[in-house]
Coordinates of C-alpha atoms in Angstrom, one line a residue:
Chain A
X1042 CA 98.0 186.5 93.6
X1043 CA 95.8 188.8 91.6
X1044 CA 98.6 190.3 89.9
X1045 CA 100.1 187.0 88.9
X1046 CA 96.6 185.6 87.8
X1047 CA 96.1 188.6 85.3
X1048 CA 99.9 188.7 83.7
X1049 CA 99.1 185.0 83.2
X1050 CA 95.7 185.6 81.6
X1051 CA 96.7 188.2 79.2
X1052 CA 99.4 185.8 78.4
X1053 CA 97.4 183.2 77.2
X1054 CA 94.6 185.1 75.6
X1055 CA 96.2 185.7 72.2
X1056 CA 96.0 182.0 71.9
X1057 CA 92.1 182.2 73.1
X1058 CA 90.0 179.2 71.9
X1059 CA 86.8 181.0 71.2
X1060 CA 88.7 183.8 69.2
X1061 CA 91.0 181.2 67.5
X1062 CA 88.6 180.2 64.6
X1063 CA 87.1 183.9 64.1
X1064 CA 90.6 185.4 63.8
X1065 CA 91.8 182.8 61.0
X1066 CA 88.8 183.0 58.9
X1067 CA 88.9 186.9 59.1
X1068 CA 93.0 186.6 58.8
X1069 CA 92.4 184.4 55.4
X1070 CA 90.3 187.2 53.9
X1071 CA 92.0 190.0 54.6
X1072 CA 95.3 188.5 53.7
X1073 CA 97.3 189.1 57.0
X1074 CA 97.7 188.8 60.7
X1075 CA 94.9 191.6 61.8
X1076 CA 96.5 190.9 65.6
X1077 CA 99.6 191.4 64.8
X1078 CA 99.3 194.3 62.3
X1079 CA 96.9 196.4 63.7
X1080 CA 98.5 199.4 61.8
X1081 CA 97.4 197.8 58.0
X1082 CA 93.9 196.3 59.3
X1083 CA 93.5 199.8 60.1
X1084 CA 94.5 201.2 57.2
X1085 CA 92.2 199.0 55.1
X1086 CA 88.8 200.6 53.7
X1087 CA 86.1 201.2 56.0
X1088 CA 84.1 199.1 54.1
X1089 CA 86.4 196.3 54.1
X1090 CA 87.0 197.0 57.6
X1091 CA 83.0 196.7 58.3
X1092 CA 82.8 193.4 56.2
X1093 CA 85.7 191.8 58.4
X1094 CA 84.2 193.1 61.5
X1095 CA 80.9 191.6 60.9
X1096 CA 82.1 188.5 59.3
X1097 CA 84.1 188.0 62.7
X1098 CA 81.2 188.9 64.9
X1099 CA 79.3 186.2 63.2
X1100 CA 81.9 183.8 63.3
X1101 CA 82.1 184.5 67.2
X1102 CA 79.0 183.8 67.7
X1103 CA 78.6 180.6 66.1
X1104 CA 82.1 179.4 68.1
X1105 CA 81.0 181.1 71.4
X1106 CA 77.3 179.5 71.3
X1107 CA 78.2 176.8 73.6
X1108 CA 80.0 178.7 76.2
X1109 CA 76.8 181.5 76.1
X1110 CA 74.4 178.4 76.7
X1111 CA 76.6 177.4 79.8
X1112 CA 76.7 180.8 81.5
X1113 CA 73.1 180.8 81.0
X1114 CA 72.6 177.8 82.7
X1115 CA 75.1 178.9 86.1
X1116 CA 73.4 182.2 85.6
X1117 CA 69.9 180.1 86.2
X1118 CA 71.2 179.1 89.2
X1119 CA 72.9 182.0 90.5
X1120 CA 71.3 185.2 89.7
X1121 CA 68.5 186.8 90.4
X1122 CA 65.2 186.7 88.3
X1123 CA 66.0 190.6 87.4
X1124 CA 69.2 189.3 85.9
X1125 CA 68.1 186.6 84.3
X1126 CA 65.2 189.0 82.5
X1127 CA 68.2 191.4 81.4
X1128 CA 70.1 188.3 80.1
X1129 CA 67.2 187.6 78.1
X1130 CA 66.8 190.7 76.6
X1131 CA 70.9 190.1 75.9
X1132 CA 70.2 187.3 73.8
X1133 CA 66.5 187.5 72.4
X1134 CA 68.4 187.9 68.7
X1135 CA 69.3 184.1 68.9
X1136 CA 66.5 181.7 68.2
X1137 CA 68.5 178.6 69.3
X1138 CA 69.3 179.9 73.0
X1139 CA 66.1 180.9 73.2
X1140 CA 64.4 177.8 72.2
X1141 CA 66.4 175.9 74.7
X1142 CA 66.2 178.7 77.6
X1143 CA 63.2 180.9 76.5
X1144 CA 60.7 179.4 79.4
X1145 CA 59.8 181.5 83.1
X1146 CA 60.8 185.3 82.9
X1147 CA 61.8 184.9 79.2
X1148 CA 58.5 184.1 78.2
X1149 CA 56.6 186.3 80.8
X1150 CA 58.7 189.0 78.7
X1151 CA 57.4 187.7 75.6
X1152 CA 60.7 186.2 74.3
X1153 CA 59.5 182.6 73.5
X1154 CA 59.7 179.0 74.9
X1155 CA 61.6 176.3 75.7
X1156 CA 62.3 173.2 77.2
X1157 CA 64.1 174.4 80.6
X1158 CA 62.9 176.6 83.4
X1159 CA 64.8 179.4 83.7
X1160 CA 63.7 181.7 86.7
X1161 CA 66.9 182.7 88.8
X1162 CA 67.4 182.5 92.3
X1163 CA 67.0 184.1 95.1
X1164 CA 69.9 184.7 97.4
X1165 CA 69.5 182.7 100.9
X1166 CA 72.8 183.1 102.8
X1167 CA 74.5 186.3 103.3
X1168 CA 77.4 185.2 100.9
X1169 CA 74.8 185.4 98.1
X1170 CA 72.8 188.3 98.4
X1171 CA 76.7 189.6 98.2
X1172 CA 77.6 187.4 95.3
X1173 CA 74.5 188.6 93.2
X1174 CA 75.2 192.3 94.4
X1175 CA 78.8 192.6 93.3
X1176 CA 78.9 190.2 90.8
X1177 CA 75.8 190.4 88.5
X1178 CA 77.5 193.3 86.0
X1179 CA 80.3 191.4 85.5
X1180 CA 78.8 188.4 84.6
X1181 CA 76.0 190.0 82.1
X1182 CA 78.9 192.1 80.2
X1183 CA 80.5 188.9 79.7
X1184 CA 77.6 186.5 78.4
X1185 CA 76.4 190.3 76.0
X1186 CA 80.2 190.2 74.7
X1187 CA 80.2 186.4 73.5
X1188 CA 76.1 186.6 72.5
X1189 CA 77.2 189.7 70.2
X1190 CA 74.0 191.1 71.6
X1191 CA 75.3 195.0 71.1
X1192 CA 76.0 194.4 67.5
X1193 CA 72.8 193.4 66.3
X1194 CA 72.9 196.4 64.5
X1195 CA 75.7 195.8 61.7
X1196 CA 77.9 198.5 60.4
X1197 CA 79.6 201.1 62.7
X1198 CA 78.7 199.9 65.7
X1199 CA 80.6 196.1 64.6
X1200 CA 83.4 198.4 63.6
X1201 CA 83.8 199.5 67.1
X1202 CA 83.2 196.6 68.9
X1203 CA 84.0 193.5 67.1
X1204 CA 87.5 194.9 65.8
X1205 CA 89.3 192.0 66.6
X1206 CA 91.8 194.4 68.6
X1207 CA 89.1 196.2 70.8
X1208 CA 87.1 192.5 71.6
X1209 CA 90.4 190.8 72.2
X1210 CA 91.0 193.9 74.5
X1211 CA 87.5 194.1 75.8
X1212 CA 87.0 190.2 76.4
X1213 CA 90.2 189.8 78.2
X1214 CA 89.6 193.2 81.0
X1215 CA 85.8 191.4 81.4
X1216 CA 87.4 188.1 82.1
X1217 CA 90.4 189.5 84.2
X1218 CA 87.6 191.4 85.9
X1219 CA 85.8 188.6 86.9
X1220 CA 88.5 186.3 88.0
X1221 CA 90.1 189.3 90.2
X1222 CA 86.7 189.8 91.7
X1223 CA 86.4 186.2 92.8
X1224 CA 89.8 186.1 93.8
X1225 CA 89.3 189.6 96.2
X1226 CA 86.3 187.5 97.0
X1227 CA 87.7 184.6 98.4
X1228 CA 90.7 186.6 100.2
X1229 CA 87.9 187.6 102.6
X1230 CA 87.9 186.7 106.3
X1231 CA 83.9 186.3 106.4
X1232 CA 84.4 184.3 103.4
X1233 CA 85.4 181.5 105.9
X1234 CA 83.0 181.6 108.2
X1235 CA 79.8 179.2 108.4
X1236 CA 78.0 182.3 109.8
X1237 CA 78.9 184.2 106.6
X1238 CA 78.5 181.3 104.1
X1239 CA 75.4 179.5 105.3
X1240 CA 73.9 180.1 108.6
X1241 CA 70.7 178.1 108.5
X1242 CA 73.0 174.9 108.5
X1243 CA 73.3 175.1 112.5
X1244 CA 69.9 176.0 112.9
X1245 CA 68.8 172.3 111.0
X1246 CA 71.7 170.4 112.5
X1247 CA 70.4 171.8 116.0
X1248 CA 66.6 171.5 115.5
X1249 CA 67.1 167.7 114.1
X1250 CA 70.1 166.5 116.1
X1251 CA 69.2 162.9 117.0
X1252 CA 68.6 162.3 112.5
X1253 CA 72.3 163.3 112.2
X1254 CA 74.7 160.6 113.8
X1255 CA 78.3 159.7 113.3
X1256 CA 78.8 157.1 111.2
X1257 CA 82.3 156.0 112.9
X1258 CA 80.3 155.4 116.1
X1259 CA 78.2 152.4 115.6
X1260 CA 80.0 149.9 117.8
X1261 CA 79.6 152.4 120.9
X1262 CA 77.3 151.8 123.5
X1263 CA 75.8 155.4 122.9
X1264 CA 75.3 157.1 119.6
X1265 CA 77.1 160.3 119.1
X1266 CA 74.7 162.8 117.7
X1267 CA 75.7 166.1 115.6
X1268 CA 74.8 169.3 117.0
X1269 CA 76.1 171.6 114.9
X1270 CA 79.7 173.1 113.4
X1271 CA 82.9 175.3 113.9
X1272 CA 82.1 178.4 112.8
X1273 CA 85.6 178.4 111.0
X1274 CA 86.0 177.2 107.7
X1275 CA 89.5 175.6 106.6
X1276 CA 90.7 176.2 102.7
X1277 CA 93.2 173.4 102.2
X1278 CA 95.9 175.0 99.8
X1279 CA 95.9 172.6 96.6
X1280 CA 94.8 173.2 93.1
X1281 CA 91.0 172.7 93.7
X1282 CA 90.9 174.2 97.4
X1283 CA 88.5 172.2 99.4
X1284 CA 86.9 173.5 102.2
X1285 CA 87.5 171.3 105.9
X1286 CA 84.5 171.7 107.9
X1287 CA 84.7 170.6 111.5
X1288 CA 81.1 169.1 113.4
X1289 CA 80.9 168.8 116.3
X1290 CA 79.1 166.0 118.4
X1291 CA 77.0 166.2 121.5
X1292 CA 79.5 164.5 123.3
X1293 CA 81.0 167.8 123.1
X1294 CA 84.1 166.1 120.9
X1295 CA 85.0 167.8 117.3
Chain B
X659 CA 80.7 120.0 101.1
X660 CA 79.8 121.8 97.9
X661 CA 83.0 120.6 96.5
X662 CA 81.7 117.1 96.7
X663 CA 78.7 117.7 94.5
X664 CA 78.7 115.7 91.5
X665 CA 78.1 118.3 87.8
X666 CA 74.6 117.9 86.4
X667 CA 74.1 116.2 83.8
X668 CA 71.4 116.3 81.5
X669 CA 70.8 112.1 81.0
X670 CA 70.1 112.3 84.4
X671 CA 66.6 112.4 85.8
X672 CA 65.8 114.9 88.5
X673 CA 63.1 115.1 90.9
X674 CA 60.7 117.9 90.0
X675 CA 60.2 118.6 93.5
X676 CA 63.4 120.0 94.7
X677 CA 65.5 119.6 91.3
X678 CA 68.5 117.4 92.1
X679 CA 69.6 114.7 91.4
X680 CA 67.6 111.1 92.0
X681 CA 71.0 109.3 91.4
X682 CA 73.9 111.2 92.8
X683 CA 76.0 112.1 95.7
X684 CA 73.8 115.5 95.4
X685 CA 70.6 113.5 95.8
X686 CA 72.2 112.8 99.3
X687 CA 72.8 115.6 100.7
X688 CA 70.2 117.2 99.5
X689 CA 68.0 114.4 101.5
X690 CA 69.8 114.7 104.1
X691 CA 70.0 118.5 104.5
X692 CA 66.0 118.3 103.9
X693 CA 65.7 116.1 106.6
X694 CA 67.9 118.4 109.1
X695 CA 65.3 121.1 108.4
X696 CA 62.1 119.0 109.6
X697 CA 64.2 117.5 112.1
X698 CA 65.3 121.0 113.7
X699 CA 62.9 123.0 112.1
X700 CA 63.1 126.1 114.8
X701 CA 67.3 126.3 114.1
X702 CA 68.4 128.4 111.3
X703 CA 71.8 126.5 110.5
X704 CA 69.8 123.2 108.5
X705 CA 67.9 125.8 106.7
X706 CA 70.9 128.1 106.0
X707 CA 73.3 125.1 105.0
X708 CA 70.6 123.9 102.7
X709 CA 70.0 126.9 100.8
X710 CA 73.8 127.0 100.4
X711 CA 73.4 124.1 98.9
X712 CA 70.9 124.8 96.8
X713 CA 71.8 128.6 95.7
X714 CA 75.8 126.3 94.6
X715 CA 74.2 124.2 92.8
X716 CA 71.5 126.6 90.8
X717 CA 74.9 129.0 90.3
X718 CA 76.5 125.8 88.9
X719 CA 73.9 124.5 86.8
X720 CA 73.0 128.2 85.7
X721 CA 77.2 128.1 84.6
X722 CA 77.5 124.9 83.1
X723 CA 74.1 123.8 81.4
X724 CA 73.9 125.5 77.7
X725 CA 70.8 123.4 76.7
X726 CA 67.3 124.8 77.0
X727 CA 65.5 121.3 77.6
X728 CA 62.6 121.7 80.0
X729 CA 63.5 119.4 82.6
X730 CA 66.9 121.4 82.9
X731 CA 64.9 124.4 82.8
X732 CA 62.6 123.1 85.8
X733 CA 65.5 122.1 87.6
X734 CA 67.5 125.4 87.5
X735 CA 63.6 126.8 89.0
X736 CA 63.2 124.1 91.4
X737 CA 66.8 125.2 92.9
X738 CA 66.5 128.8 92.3
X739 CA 63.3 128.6 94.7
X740 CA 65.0 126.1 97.0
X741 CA 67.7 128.5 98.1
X742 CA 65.6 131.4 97.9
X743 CA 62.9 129.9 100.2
X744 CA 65.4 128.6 102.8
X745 CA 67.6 131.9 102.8
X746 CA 64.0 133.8 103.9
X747 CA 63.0 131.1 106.4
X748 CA 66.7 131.5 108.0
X749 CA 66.1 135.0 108.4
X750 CA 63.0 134.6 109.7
X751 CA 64.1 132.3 112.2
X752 CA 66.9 133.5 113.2
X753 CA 67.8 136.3 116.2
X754 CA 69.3 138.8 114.0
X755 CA 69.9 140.7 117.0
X756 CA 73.2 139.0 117.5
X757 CA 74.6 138.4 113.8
X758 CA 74.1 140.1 110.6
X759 CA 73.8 138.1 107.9
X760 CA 75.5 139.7 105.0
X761 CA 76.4 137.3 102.2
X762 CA 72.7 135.6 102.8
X763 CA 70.9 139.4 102.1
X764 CA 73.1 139.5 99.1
X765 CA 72.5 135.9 97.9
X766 CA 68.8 136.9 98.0
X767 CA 69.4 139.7 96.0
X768 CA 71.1 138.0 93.5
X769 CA 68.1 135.3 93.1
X770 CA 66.2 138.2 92.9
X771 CA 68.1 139.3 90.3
X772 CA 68.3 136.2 88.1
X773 CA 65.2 134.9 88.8
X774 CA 63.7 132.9 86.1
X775 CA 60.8 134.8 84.4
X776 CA 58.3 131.6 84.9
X777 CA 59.1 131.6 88.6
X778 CA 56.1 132.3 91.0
X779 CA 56.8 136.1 91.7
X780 CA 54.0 136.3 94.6
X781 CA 55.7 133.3 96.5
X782 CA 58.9 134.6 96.8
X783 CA 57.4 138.1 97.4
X784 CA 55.6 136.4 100.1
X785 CA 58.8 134.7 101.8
X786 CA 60.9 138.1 101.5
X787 CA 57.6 139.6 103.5
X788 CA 58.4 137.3 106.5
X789 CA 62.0 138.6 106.3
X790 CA 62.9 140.6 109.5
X791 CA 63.3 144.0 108.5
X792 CA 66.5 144.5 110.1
X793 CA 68.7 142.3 108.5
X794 CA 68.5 144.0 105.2
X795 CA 69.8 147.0 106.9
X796 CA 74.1 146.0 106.2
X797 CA 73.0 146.0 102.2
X798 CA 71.0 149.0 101.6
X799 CA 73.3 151.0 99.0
X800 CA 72.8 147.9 97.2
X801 CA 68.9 147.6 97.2
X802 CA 69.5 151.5 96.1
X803 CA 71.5 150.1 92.8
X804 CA 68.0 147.6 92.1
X805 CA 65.4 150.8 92.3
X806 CA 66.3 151.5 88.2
X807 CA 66.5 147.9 87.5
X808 CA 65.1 147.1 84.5
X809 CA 63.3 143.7 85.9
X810 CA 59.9 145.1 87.7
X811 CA 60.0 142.2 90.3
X812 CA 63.4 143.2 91.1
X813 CA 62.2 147.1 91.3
X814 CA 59.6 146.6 93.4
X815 CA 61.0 143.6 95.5
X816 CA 63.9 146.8 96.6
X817 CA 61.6 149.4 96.6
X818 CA 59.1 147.2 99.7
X819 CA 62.7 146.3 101.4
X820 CA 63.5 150.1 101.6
X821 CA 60.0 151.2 102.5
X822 CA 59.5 148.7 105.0
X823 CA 63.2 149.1 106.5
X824 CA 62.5 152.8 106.6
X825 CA 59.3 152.7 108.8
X826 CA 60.8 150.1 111.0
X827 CA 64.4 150.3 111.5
X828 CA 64.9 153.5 113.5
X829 CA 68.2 153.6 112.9
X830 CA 68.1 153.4 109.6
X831 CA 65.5 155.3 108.7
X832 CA 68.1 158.7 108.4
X833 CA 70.2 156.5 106.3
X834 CA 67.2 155.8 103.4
X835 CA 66.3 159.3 103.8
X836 CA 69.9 160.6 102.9
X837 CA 70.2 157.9 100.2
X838 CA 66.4 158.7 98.7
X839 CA 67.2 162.8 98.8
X840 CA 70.4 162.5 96.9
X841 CA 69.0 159.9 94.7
X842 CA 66.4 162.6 93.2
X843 CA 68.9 165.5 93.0
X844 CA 71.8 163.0 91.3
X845 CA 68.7 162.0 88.6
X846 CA 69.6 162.7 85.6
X847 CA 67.8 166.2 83.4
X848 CA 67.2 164.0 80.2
X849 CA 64.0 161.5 81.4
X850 CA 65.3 158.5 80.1
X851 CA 63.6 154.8 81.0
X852 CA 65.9 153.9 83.8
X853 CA 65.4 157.7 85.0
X854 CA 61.8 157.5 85.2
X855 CA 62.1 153.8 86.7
X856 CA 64.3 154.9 89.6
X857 CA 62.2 158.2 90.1
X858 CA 59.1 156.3 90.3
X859 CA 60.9 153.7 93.3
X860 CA 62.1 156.6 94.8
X861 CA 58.8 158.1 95.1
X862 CA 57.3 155.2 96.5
X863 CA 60.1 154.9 99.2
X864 CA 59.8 158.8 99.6
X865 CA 55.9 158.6 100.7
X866 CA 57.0 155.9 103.4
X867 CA 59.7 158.3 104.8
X868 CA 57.2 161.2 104.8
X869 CA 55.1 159.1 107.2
X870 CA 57.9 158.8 109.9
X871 CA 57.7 162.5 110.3
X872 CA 59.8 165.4 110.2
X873 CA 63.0 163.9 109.1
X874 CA 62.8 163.7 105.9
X875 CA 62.1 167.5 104.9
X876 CA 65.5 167.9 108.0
X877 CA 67.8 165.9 105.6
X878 CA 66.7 167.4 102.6
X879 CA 67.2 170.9 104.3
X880 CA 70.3 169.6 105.5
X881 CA 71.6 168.8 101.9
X882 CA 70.6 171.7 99.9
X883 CA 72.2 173.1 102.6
X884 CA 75.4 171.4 102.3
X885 CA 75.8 171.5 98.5
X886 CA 75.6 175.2 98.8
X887 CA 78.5 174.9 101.1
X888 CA 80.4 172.4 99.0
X889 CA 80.5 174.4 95.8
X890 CA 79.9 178.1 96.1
X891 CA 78.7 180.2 93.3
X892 CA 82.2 182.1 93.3
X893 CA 83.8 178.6 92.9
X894 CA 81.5 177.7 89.9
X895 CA 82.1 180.8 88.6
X896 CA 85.9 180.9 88.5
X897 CA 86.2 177.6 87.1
X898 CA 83.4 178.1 84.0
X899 CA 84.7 181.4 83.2
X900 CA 87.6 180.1 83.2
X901 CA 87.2 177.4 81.1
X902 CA 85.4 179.8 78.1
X903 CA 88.3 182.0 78.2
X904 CA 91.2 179.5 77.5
X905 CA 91.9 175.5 78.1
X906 CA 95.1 176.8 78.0
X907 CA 94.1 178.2 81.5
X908 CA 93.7 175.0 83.3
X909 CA 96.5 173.7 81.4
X910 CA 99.2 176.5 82.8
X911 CA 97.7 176.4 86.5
X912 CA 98.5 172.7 86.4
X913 CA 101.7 173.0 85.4
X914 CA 102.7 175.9 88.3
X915 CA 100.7 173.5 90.8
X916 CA 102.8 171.0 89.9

């Protein structure tokens, strides 16, 4: 599944949306394809080279902007407040993130203020203290890539990194990363357990039984009370992949 | 019977004491649904059948009359509290234990609704008091819908059946608390009026249910709980990142899933 999820990424990424606009500005000035001549963007001047590097890099940013304030905003709620101090620093160059997100560990680090509260979270069930273990790097190399936050500095380093061939390359392994990650993720047999996923929701459903009643069972003489779930949780294999949870009742029935 | 009553007119005169007609069919049965009520005045049934009455012929007068002359005005009060009066002494009379009476709650909410501004809010507040908490029970996702309304009476008037239900219906008490927790996490980020209405109703209903105890902070628990379950960070991951990287994504994975 992996395999077939990266062939079809790379597939689809030379049509990439964020890249799109970038690539046909920079494509206009230069005069040619750069993706599909890399040999003649190469051969152009290094200064020319530099100016459509930069001017690409700026463009990206501008297009990627609302896809940056989005991870932000999952990143809020998924990782930790040492991540979300390191995405700061990421995109302290950009005064319209930071206005919007700047407020909790961004402005404890002296990076401004905003409207939202942006702290992190801290990892509850034993799923997330692995999610934010494994998955943190990932997910700050992607959100530096689309702020542009290693090519503040202009010149070389742009050059290197916002070459339309290396970002495409670059963007496309993060992505692929991230995607086979989750993937490996969910192949996991713990991955389906209750136990694994969120293990404080038998200890409520025990503790407060008699709050949690079956709907279905209001015309019985006795109220069937939920005492807690099947440790096994069900994928159902459609696009969206819900999850089937069993309860069961303390009239012992599931 | 409703069928029977004669359309208002306008040349007609009406009493201002119940608002139909001195000179019609309706005058009539009004009387004589008036006269049921004193005659059996511990049944519910005269008192129901003559707010059905009444709450027809408001609807129809409320449908048909276009002109704003007073005495069409008083009459479309006069019946808007007749039906509203008799629906609350109904349900104060009756055993609820046995029946539940669905369309009357909802009736009542809808006079609540369209009540006419110059209509005395405290006596109708008064009758709904008398109401037996338990028959508002079968509409509570509807009383939910009134808690943003942007008529106070008809904020408030929800807000006292929810608090009051939630203290004294046991068995509904979990239900209110469900419907209260997920009312304050489904709020919406921008405060907008109807935001800030609603999450002042809900706070209201909220200190009632922190009265009855623990179960409250259980079904909140319970909640958070299960939204972590329902969509895992992995999950919300996969499908933003894979949104920013192409729409052409979703697009290709819905044409293999199909």
């Amino acid at each position: 599944m992996t395999e077939r999820l990266t062939n079809s990424l790379n597939s689809f990424f030379a049509q990439n949306e964020i890249l799109k606009k970038p690539l046909e500005d920079i494509n206009e000035d230069v005069g040619f394809d750069v993706l599909k001549n890399r040999t003649a963007f190469m051969s152009l001047s290094k200064k020319k080279r530099q100016t459509a590097c930069e001017l690409f890099r700026d463009e990206l940013r501008l297009s990627a902007k609302k896809y940056v304030k989005e991870l932000i905003d999952l990143a809020n709620k998924t990782l930790s407040a040492e991540a979300m101090d390191e995405i700061f620093r990421l995109v302290a160059h950009d005064k319209e993130i930071m206005d919007q997100f700047g407020v909790g560990l961004g402005a404890s680090l002296g990076l401004g203020g905003g409207k939202l509260k942006v702290n992190g979270r801290v990892a509850e069930t034993p799923y997330e203290v692995d999610f934010q273990k494994d998955e943190t790097a990932l997910i700050l190399s992607l959100i530096s890539l689309l702020a542009c936050s290693k090519a503040v500095g202009v010149g070389a380093d742009a050059d290197e990194l916002y070459n339309p061939h290396n970002l495409q390359k670059t963007l496309s392994g993060t992505s692929v990363k991230i995607f086979d990650s989750l993937s490996k993720r969910k192949q996991r047999k713990e991955e389906r357990t209750i136990k694994y996923l969120c293990p404080q929701l038998n200890d409520v459903l025990k503790s407060a039984s008699n709050v949690f009643t079956l709907p279905l069972t209001t015309n019985s003489s006795t109220n069937v009370n939920i005492i807690g779930m099947v440790d096994d949780v069900q994928l159902i294999p459609t696009k969206q992949q819900p999850k089937k949870l069993t309860f069961l009742g303390d009239d012992r029935a599931r | 019977m409703n069928s029977s009553i004669p359309p208002p007119s306008s040349n007609n005169q009406f009493t201002s004491k119940h608002g139909w007609k001195d000179d019609s069919y309706g005058s009539m049965i009004g009387n004589c649904l008036l006269t049921a009520t004193t005659i059996q005045p511990k049944e519910y049934k005269p008192f129901l059948r003559l707010a059905d009455w009444a709450f027809s012929c408001w609807v129809r007068h409320k449908k048909d009359d276009g002109t704003s002359s007073s005495s069409s005005e008083e009459t479309t009060l006069n019946l808007h509290e007749l039906a509203f009066t008799n629906y609350c002494k109904m349900l104060t009379i009756s055993s609820m234990a046995e029946m539940h009476f669905t369309s009357v709650t909802l009736r009542l909410m809808k006079l609540i609704v369209y009540r006419d501004p110059k209509s005395d809010s405290d006596k109708l507040e008064n009758h709904l008091k008398d109401t037996p908490a338990s028959c508002w029970t079968v509409i509570i996702p509807q009383l939910f819908s009134l808690t943003g309304h942007k008529d106070e009476f008809a904020r408030r008037t929800a807000t006292e059946l929810l608090t009051r239900m939630s203290q004294l219906e046991k068995n509904s008490t979990a239900k209110i608390a469900f419907d209260v927790a997920r009312g304050f996490s489904s709020l919406p980020s921008e405060t907008s009026e109807t935001a800030q209405k609603k999450q002042t109703s809900l706070l209201t209903i909220q200190k009632g249910l922190v009265k009855t105890g623990r179960l409250y902070d259980d079904v909140v628990k319970f909640q958070h709980l299960m939204d972590k379950l329902s969509a895992l960070w992995g999950d919300q991951w996969f499908f933003l990142v894979d949104r920013v990287n192409s729409k052409k994504a979703s697009e290709q994975r819905a044409k293999r899933a199909r």
